[in-house]
């Protein structure tokens, strides 16, 4: 068994009481030759979570676990999670890809908030999550926000009641949670969000507010 000091793939996490939490890995295999110190690369086994008193709060039954900005929720993976070396599509250097697992969100009571059926999940705002189907997960420690990020696939948004509020049919999204907490920006035809190209805007109720617009972020809200 391995107890790991907490690190997170999610920018700004851990927060609050999660700062005292630790990951636990049973049936642990460690890669001593890993090129990076990321815990998903270095350790393989069944993952759970310990609180600050050493109590097991999430059973070690997942193939990976990570905190997000919400201090009562966790991103988890189930399946044969495999980490392989590859050449980065961004810089061309040797890096890692992750494959074989499905991702979802649980709460601190180990209740499923987002079904563990997606190829990647990212927190947008409290109880709202961007989900991807069909992506490739690549590691990049120079990336602005996340260490692991999804390339390609289709994005949509679900809430903690399993409701799809943005159809899973978009090629990119703009994470507005820190600036425009009531809006979701999604785009077709572009692997990375480009506000100068047409895109759609939804609210967190799933209502399509604007369709096929351009320059909305700059015109209405100022530069992001």
PDB file of C-alpha atoms in Angstrom:
ATOM      1  CA  UNK A   1       0.000   0.000   0.000  1.00  0.00           C
ATOM      2  CA  UNK A   2       1.210   3.498  -0.868  1.00  0.00           C
ATOM      3  CA  UNK A   3       0.023   6.752   0.733  1.00  0.00           C
ATOM      4  CA  UNK A   4       0.572   9.719  -1.564  1.00  0.00           C
ATOM      5  CA  UNK A   5       0.777  13.400  -0.739  1.00  0.00           C
ATOM      6  CA  UNK A   6      -2.042  15.097  -2.605  1.00  0.00           C
ATOM      7  CA  UNK A   7      -1.527  16.535  -6.048  1.00  0.00           C
ATOM      8  CA  UNK A   8      -4.284  17.284  -8.519  1.00  0.00           C
ATOM      9  CA  UNK A   9      -4.660  17.596 -12.254  1.00  0.00           C
ATOM     10  CA  UNK A  10      -7.313  20.297 -11.779  1.00  0.00           C
ATOM     11  CA  UNK A  11      -6.005  23.864 -11.773  1.00  0.00           C
ATOM     12  CA  UNK A  12      -6.588  25.466  -8.353  1.00  0.00           C
ATOM     13  CA  UNK A  13      -7.134  22.159  -6.531  1.00  0.00           C
ATOM     14  CA  UNK A  14      -7.002  20.885  -3.869  1.00  0.00           C
ATOM     15  CA  UNK A  15      -8.910  23.399  -1.759  1.00  0.00           C
ATOM     16  CA  UNK A  16     -10.329  23.546   1.775  1.00  0.00           C
ATOM     17  CA  UNK A  17     -10.276  20.324   3.759  1.00  0.00           C
ATOM     18  CA  UNK A  18      -8.890  18.432   0.759  1.00  0.00           C
ATOM     19  CA  UNK A  19      -5.546  20.039   1.521  1.00  0.00           C
ATOM     20  CA  UNK A  20      -5.265  17.545   4.395  1.00  0.00           C
ATOM     21  CA  UNK A  21      -6.357  14.508   2.391  1.00  0.00           C
ATOM     22  CA  UNK A  22      -4.070  11.806   1.051  1.00  0.00           C
ATOM     23  CA  UNK A  23      -4.495   9.300  -1.753  1.00  0.00           C
ATOM     24  CA  UNK A  24      -4.036   5.639  -0.928  1.00  0.00           C
ATOM     25  CA  UNK A  25      -3.104   2.972  -3.499  1.00  0.00           C
ATOM     26  CA  UNK A  26      -3.421  -0.729  -2.708  1.00  0.00           C
ATOM     27  CA  UNK A  27      -1.872  -3.505  -4.806  1.00  0.00           C
ATOM     28  CA  UNK A  28       0.462  -0.705  -5.829  1.00  0.00           C
ATOM     29  CA  UNK A  29       2.983  -0.933  -8.657  1.00  0.00           C
ATOM     30  CA  UNK A  30       5.456   1.949  -8.875  1.00  0.00           C
ATOM     31  CA  UNK A  31       7.234   3.078 -12.034  1.00  0.00           C
ATOM     32  CA  UNK A  32      10.675   4.144 -10.807  1.00  0.00           C
ATOM     33  CA  UNK A  33      11.704   5.173 -14.336  1.00  0.00           C
ATOM     34  CA  UNK A  34       8.795   7.542 -14.967  1.00  0.00           C
ATOM     35  CA  UNK A  35       9.826  10.661 -16.868  1.00  0.00           C
ATOM     36  CA  UNK A  36       7.536  12.887 -14.777  1.00  0.00           C
ATOM     37  CA  UNK A  37       6.442  12.925 -11.126  1.00  0.00           C
ATOM     38  CA  UNK A  38       2.730  12.878 -11.891  1.00  0.00           C
ATOM     39  CA  UNK A  39       1.016  10.344  -9.631  1.00  0.00           C
ATOM     40  CA  UNK A  40      -1.133   8.869 -12.411  1.00  0.00           C
ATOM     41  CA  UNK A  41       2.087   8.018 -14.260  1.00  0.00           C
ATOM     42  CA  UNK A  42       4.103   6.825 -11.275  1.00  0.00           C
ATOM     43  CA  UNK A  43       1.614   4.501  -9.552  1.00  0.00           C
ATOM     44  CA  UNK A  44      -0.812   1.825 -10.679  1.00  0.00           C
ATOM     45  CA  UNK A  45      -3.271  -0.005  -8.426  1.00  0.00           C
ATOM     46  CA  UNK A  46      -6.591   0.552  -6.713  1.00  0.00           C
ATOM     47  CA  UNK A  47      -7.039   4.110  -5.458  1.00  0.00           C
ATOM     48  CA  UNK A  48      -8.985   5.565  -2.539  1.00  0.00           C
ATOM     49  CA  UNK A  49      -8.865   8.583  -0.234  1.00  0.00           C
ATOM     50  CA  UNK A  50      -7.801   9.179   3.378  1.00  0.00           C
ATOM     51  CA  UNK A  51      -8.927  12.172   5.414  1.00  0.00           C
ATOM     52  CA  UNK A  52      -6.595  14.208   7.610  1.00  0.00           C
ATOM     53  CA  UNK A  53      -6.997  11.759  10.490  1.00  0.00           C
ATOM     54  CA  UNK A  54      -6.012   8.792   8.351  1.00  0.00           C
ATOM     55  CA  UNK A  55      -9.578   7.480   8.025  1.00  0.00           C
ATOM     56  CA  UNK A  56     -10.474   5.848   4.718  1.00  0.00           C
ATOM     57  CA  UNK A  57     -13.305   7.987   3.349  1.00  0.00           C
ATOM     58  CA  UNK A  58     -13.300   6.691  -0.248  1.00  0.00           C
ATOM     59  CA  UNK A  59     -12.660   2.936  -0.570  1.00  0.00           C
ATOM     60  CA  UNK A  60      -9.671   1.857  -2.635  1.00  0.00           C
ATOM     61  CA  UNK A  61     -11.744   0.517  -5.524  1.00  0.00           C
ATOM     62  CA  UNK A  62     -10.973   2.952  -8.336  1.00  0.00           C
ATOM     63  CA  UNK A  63      -8.263   2.872 -10.980  1.00  0.00           C
ATOM     64  CA  UNK A  64      -7.472   6.511 -10.254  1.00  0.00           C
ATOM     65  CA  UNK A  65      -8.845   9.247  -8.036  1.00  0.00           C
ATOM     66  CA  UNK A  66      -8.268  12.988  -8.057  1.00  0.00           C
ATOM     67  CA  UNK A  67      -9.667  16.024  -6.306  1.00  0.00           C
ATOM     68  CA  UNK A  68     -11.346  18.888  -8.116  1.00  0.00           C
ATOM     69  CA  UNK A  69     -11.999  22.414  -6.854  1.00  0.00           C
ATOM     70  CA  UNK A  70     -15.082  21.299  -4.951  1.00  0.00           C
ATOM     71  CA  UNK A  71     -13.763  19.976  -1.636  1.00  0.00           C
ATOM     72  CA  UNK A  72     -16.553  17.386  -1.374  1.00  0.00           C
ATOM     73  CA  UNK A  73     -16.201  15.844  -4.854  1.00  0.00           C
ATOM     74  CA  UNK A  74     -13.643  13.683  -6.637  1.00  0.00           C
ATOM     75  CA  UNK A  75     -12.856  12.667 -10.200  1.00  0.00           C
ATOM     76  CA  UNK A  76     -12.483   8.890 -10.547  1.00  0.00           C
ATOM     77  CA  UNK A  77     -11.555   6.355 -13.217  1.00  0.00           C
ATOM     78  CA  UNK A  78     -12.606   2.746 -13.689  1.00  0.00           C
ATOM     79  CA  UNK A  79     -11.155   0.304 -16.192  1.00  0.00           C
ATOM     80  CA  UNK A  80      -7.793  -0.901 -17.378  1.00  0.00           C
ATOM     81  CA  UNK A  81      -5.975   2.440 -17.124  1.00  0.00           C
ATOM     82  CA  UNK A  82      -2.807   2.219 -19.220  1.00  0.00           C
ATOM     83  CA  UNK A  83      -0.139   4.927 -19.433  1.00  0.00           C
ATOM     84  CA  UNK A  84       2.002   4.816 -22.597  1.00  0.00           C
ATOM     85  CA  UNK A  85       4.843   6.909 -23.929  1.00  0.00           C
ATOM     86  CA  UNK A  86       4.118   8.880 -27.080  1.00  0.00           C
ATOM     87  CA  UNK A  87       5.239  11.922 -29.040  1.00  0.00           C
ATOM     88  CA  UNK A  88       3.295  15.013 -28.021  1.00  0.00           C
ATOM     89  CA  UNK A  89       0.980  16.488 -30.634  1.00  0.00           C
ATOM     90  CA  UNK A  90       1.716  19.928 -29.214  1.00  0.00           C
ATOM     91  CA  UNK A  91       5.486  20.225 -28.892  1.00  0.00           C
ATOM     92  CA  UNK A  92       6.731  16.987 -30.396  1.00  0.00           C
ATOM     93  CA  UNK A  93       8.563  15.943 -27.230  1.00  0.00           C
ATOM     94  CA  UNK A  94       8.165  12.516 -25.628  1.00  0.00           C
ATOM     95  CA  UNK A  95       5.270  12.483 -23.175  1.00  0.00           C
ATOM     96  CA  UNK A  96       2.474  10.188 -21.955  1.00  0.00           C
ATOM     97  CA  UNK A  97      -1.000   9.249 -23.074  1.00  0.00           C
ATOM     98  CA  UNK A  98      -3.611   7.601 -20.835  1.00  0.00           C
ATOM     99  CA  UNK A  99      -6.159   5.151 -22.198  1.00  0.00           C
ATOM    100  CA  UNK A 100      -8.439   2.271 -21.288  1.00  0.00           C
ATOM    101  CA  UNK A 101     -10.473   3.838 -18.454  1.00  0.00           C
ATOM    102  CA  UNK A 102     -13.744   5.717 -18.122  1.00  0.00           C
ATOM    103  CA  UNK A 103     -14.143   8.806 -15.936  1.00  0.00           C
ATOM    104  CA  UNK A 104     -16.846  10.273 -13.720  1.00  0.00           C
ATOM    105  CA  UNK A 105     -17.446  12.263 -10.530  1.00  0.00           C
ATOM    106  CA  UNK A 106     -18.293  11.017  -7.037  1.00  0.00           C
ATOM    107  CA  UNK A 107     -18.939  12.853  -3.766  1.00  0.00           C
ATOM    108  CA  UNK A 108     -17.333  12.271  -0.381  1.00  0.00           C
ATOM    109  CA  UNK A 109     -20.008   9.656   0.407  1.00  0.00           C
ATOM    110  CA  UNK A 110     -18.874   7.665  -2.644  1.00  0.00           C
ATOM    111  CA  UNK A 111     -22.120   8.481  -4.450  1.00  0.00           C
ATOM    112  CA  UNK A 112     -21.937   8.888  -8.225  1.00  0.00           C
ATOM    113  CA  UNK A 113     -22.688  12.410  -9.456  1.00  0.00           C
ATOM    114  CA  UNK A 114     -21.507  11.933 -13.048  1.00  0.00           C
ATOM    115  CA  UNK A 115     -21.704   8.361 -14.378  1.00  0.00           C
ATOM    116  CA  UNK A 116     -18.288   6.761 -14.860  1.00  0.00           C
ATOM    117  CA  UNK A 117     -18.756   6.374 -18.592  1.00  0.00           C
ATOM    118  CA  UNK A 118     -16.911   9.275 -20.199  1.00  0.00           C
ATOM    119  CA  UNK A 119     -13.429   9.447 -21.721  1.00  0.00           C
ATOM    120  CA  UNK A 120     -12.681  12.599 -19.703  1.00  0.00           C
ATOM    121  CA  UNK A 121     -14.405  14.936 -17.242  1.00  0.00           C
ATOM    122  CA  UNK A 122     -13.512  18.493 -16.185  1.00  0.00           C
ATOM    123  CA  UNK A 123     -15.205  20.653 -13.564  1.00  0.00           C
ATOM    124  CA  UNK A 124     -16.798  23.824 -14.926  1.00  0.00           C
ATOM    125  CA  UNK A 125     -18.607  25.132 -11.858  1.00  0.00           C
ATOM    126  CA  UNK A 126     -20.088  23.592  -8.740  1.00  0.00           C
ATOM    127  CA  UNK A 127     -22.155  20.568  -9.824  1.00  0.00           C
ATOM    128  CA  UNK A 128     -21.541  21.177 -13.537  1.00  0.00           C
ATOM    129  CA  UNK A 129     -18.959  19.307 -15.589  1.00  0.00           C
ATOM    130  CA  UNK A 130     -17.609  19.252 -19.135  1.00  0.00           C
ATOM    131  CA  UNK A 131     -17.513  15.666 -20.428  1.00  0.00           C
ATOM    132  CA  UNK A 132     -15.769  14.234 -23.454  1.00  0.00           C
ATOM    133  CA  UNK A 133     -16.394  11.126 -25.550  1.00  0.00           C
ATOM    134  CA  UNK A 134     -13.748   9.844 -27.952  1.00  0.00           C
ATOM    135  CA  UNK A 135     -10.748  11.913 -26.840  1.00  0.00           C
ATOM    136  CA  UNK A 136      -7.082  11.067 -26.331  1.00  0.00           C
ATOM    137  CA  UNK A 137      -5.616  12.038 -22.931  1.00  0.00           C
ATOM    138  CA  UNK A 138      -2.152  13.548 -23.133  1.00  0.00           C
ATOM    139  CA  UNK A 139       0.187  14.739 -20.381  1.00  0.00           C
ATOM    140  CA  UNK A 140       1.784  18.175 -20.776  1.00  0.00           C
ATOM    141  CA  UNK A 141       3.400  19.885 -17.787  1.00  0.00           C
ATOM    142  CA  UNK A 142       3.766  23.109 -19.786  1.00  0.00           C
ATOM    143  CA  UNK A 143       0.049  23.396 -20.430  1.00  0.00           C
ATOM    144  CA  UNK A 144      -1.588  26.515 -19.000  1.00  0.00           C
ATOM    145  CA  UNK A 145      -4.343  24.845 -16.980  1.00  0.00           C
ATOM    146  CA  UNK A 146      -4.282  21.056 -16.648  1.00  0.00           C
ATOM    147  CA  UNK A 147      -1.497  18.468 -16.669  1.00  0.00           C
ATOM    148  CA  UNK A 148      -3.758  15.908 -18.363  1.00  0.00           C
ATOM    149  CA  UNK A 149      -5.967  17.238 -21.106  1.00  0.00           C
ATOM    150  CA  UNK A 150      -8.264  15.868 -23.777  1.00  0.00           C
ATOM    151  CA  UNK A 151      -7.443  16.075 -27.447  1.00  0.00           C
ATOM    152  CA  UNK A 152     -10.208  15.572 -30.010  1.00  0.00           C
ATOM    153  CA  UNK A 153     -13.436  13.788 -29.121  1.00  0.00           C
ATOM    154  CA  UNK A 154     -16.753  15.536 -28.549  1.00  0.00           C
ATOM    155  CA  UNK A 155     -17.570  17.801 -25.584  1.00  0.00           C
ATOM    156  CA  UNK A 156     -20.819  18.463 -23.761  1.00  0.00           C
ATOM    157  CA  UNK A 157     -21.876  19.463 -20.241  1.00  0.00           C
ATOM    158  CA  UNK A 158     -23.712  17.452 -17.572  1.00  0.00           C
ATOM    159  CA  UNK A 159     -24.876  18.367 -14.085  1.00  0.00           C
ATOM    160  CA  UNK A 160     -24.748  16.440 -10.818  1.00  0.00           C
ATOM    161  CA  UNK A 161     -28.201  14.971 -11.503  1.00  0.00           C
ATOM    162  CA  UNK A 162     -26.848  13.179 -14.584  1.00  0.00           C
ATOM    163  CA  UNK A 163     -28.714  15.625 -16.845  1.00  0.00           C
ATOM    164  CA  UNK A 164     -27.022  16.583 -20.119  1.00  0.00           C
ATOM    165  CA  UNK A 165     -27.394  20.361 -20.310  1.00  0.00           C
ATOM    166  CA  UNK A 166     -25.188  20.865 -23.385  1.00  0.00           C
ATOM    167  CA  UNK A 167     -25.318  18.158 -26.093  1.00  0.00           C
ATOM    168  CA  UNK A 168     -22.127  16.099 -26.435  1.00  0.00           C
ATOM    169  CA  UNK A 169     -21.447  17.229 -29.989  1.00  0.00           C
ATOM    170  CA  UNK A 170     -18.931  20.093 -29.710  1.00  0.00           C
ATOM    171  CA  UNK A 171     -15.219  20.076 -30.556  1.00  0.00           C
ATOM    172  CA  UNK A 172     -14.087  22.542 -27.882  1.00  0.00           C
ATOM    173  CA  UNK A 173     -15.296  24.681 -25.001  1.00  0.00           C
ATOM    174  CA  UNK A 174     -14.111  27.732 -23.127  1.00  0.00           C
ATOM    175  CA  UNK A 175     -13.904  27.239 -19.363  1.00  0.00           C
ATOM    176  CA  UNK A 176     -15.748  30.329 -18.171  1.00  0.00           C
ATOM    177  CA  UNK A 177     -16.244  29.265 -14.565  1.00  0.00           C
ATOM    178  CA  UNK A 178     -13.779  31.742 -13.093  1.00  0.00           C
ATOM    179  CA  UNK A 179     -15.140  34.729 -15.032  1.00  0.00           C
ATOM    180  CA  UNK A 180     -18.641  34.094 -16.393  1.00  0.00           C
ATOM    181  CA  UNK A 181     -20.168  31.680 -13.906  1.00  0.00           C
ATOM    182  CA  UNK A 182     -23.585  31.577 -15.555  1.00  0.00           C
ATOM    183  CA  UNK A 183     -22.489  30.918 -19.162  1.00  0.00           C
ATOM    184  CA  UNK A 184     -21.042  28.008 -21.153  1.00  0.00           C
ATOM    185  CA  UNK A 185     -19.224  28.642 -24.450  1.00  0.00           C
ATOM    186  CA  UNK A 186     -18.928  25.712 -26.894  1.00  0.00           C
ATOM    187  CA  UNK A 187     -17.700  25.463 -30.473  1.00  0.00           C
ATOM    188  CA  UNK A 188     -17.790  23.091 -33.421  1.00  0.00           C
ATOM    189  CA  UNK A 189     -15.033  22.634 -35.978  1.00  0.00           C
ATOM    190  CA  UNK A 190     -12.149  23.908 -33.804  1.00  0.00           C
ATOM    191  CA  UNK A 191      -9.937  21.712 -31.561  1.00  0.00           C
ATOM    192  CA  UNK A 192      -9.254  24.737 -29.318  1.00  0.00           C
ATOM    193  CA  UNK A 193     -11.797  27.434 -28.578  1.00  0.00           C
ATOM    194  CA  UNK A 194     -11.448  30.499 -30.833  1.00  0.00           C
ATOM    195  CA  UNK A 195     -13.766  33.417 -30.082  1.00  0.00           C
ATOM    196  CA  UNK A 196     -13.233  34.811 -33.576  1.00  0.00           C
ATOM    197  CA  UNK A 197     -14.924  31.731 -35.059  1.00  0.00           C
ATOM    198  CA  UNK A 198     -18.657  30.899 -34.706  1.00  0.00           C
ATOM    199  CA  UNK A 199     -19.731  29.285 -31.415  1.00  0.00           C
ATOM    200  CA  UNK A 200     -22.760  28.753 -29.174  1.00  0.00           C
ATOM    201  CA  UNK A 201     -23.552  29.994 -25.674  1.00  0.00           C
ATOM    202  CA  UNK A 202     -25.678  28.098 -23.130  1.00  0.00           C
ATOM    203  CA  UNK A 203     -26.689  28.878 -19.584  1.00  0.00           C
ATOM    204  CA  UNK A 204     -26.452  26.293 -16.796  1.00  0.00           C
ATOM    205  CA  UNK A 205     -30.120  25.492 -17.194  1.00  0.00           C
ATOM    206  CA  UNK A 206     -29.342  24.045 -20.619  1.00  0.00           C
ATOM    207  CA  UNK A 207     -30.891  26.933 -22.539  1.00  0.00           C
ATOM    208  CA  UNK A 208     -29.238  27.915 -25.819  1.00  0.00           C
ATOM    209  CA  UNK A 209     -28.826  31.685 -25.486  1.00  0.00           C
ATOM    210  CA  UNK A 210     -26.804  32.472 -28.616  1.00  0.00           C
ATOM    211  CA  UNK A 211     -26.110  30.338 -31.667  1.00  0.00           C
ATOM    212  CA  UNK A 212     -23.317  30.654 -34.215  1.00  0.00           C
ATOM    213  CA  UNK A 213     -22.006  33.989 -32.990  1.00  0.00           C
ATOM    214  CA  UNK A 214     -18.490  35.486 -33.167  1.00  0.00           C
ATOM    215  CA  UNK A 215     -16.492  37.779 -30.892  1.00  0.00           C
ATOM    216  CA  UNK A 216     -19.089  37.574 -28.105  1.00  0.00           C
ATOM    217  CA  UNK A 217     -16.564  37.385 -25.269  1.00  0.00           C
ATOM    218  CA  UNK A 218     -14.716  40.503 -26.394  1.00  0.00           C
ATOM    219  CA  UNK A 219     -17.810  42.557 -27.323  1.00  0.00           C
ATOM    220  CA  UNK A 220     -19.882  41.921 -24.246  1.00  0.00           C
ATOM    221  CA  UNK A 221     -17.477  40.984 -21.459  1.00  0.00           C
ATOM    222  CA  UNK A 222     -14.069  42.245 -22.481  1.00  0.00           C
ATOM    223  CA  UNK A 223     -11.090  40.106 -23.312  1.00  0.00           C
ATOM    224  CA  UNK A 224     -10.961  36.842 -21.267  1.00  0.00           C
TER     225      UNK A 224
END
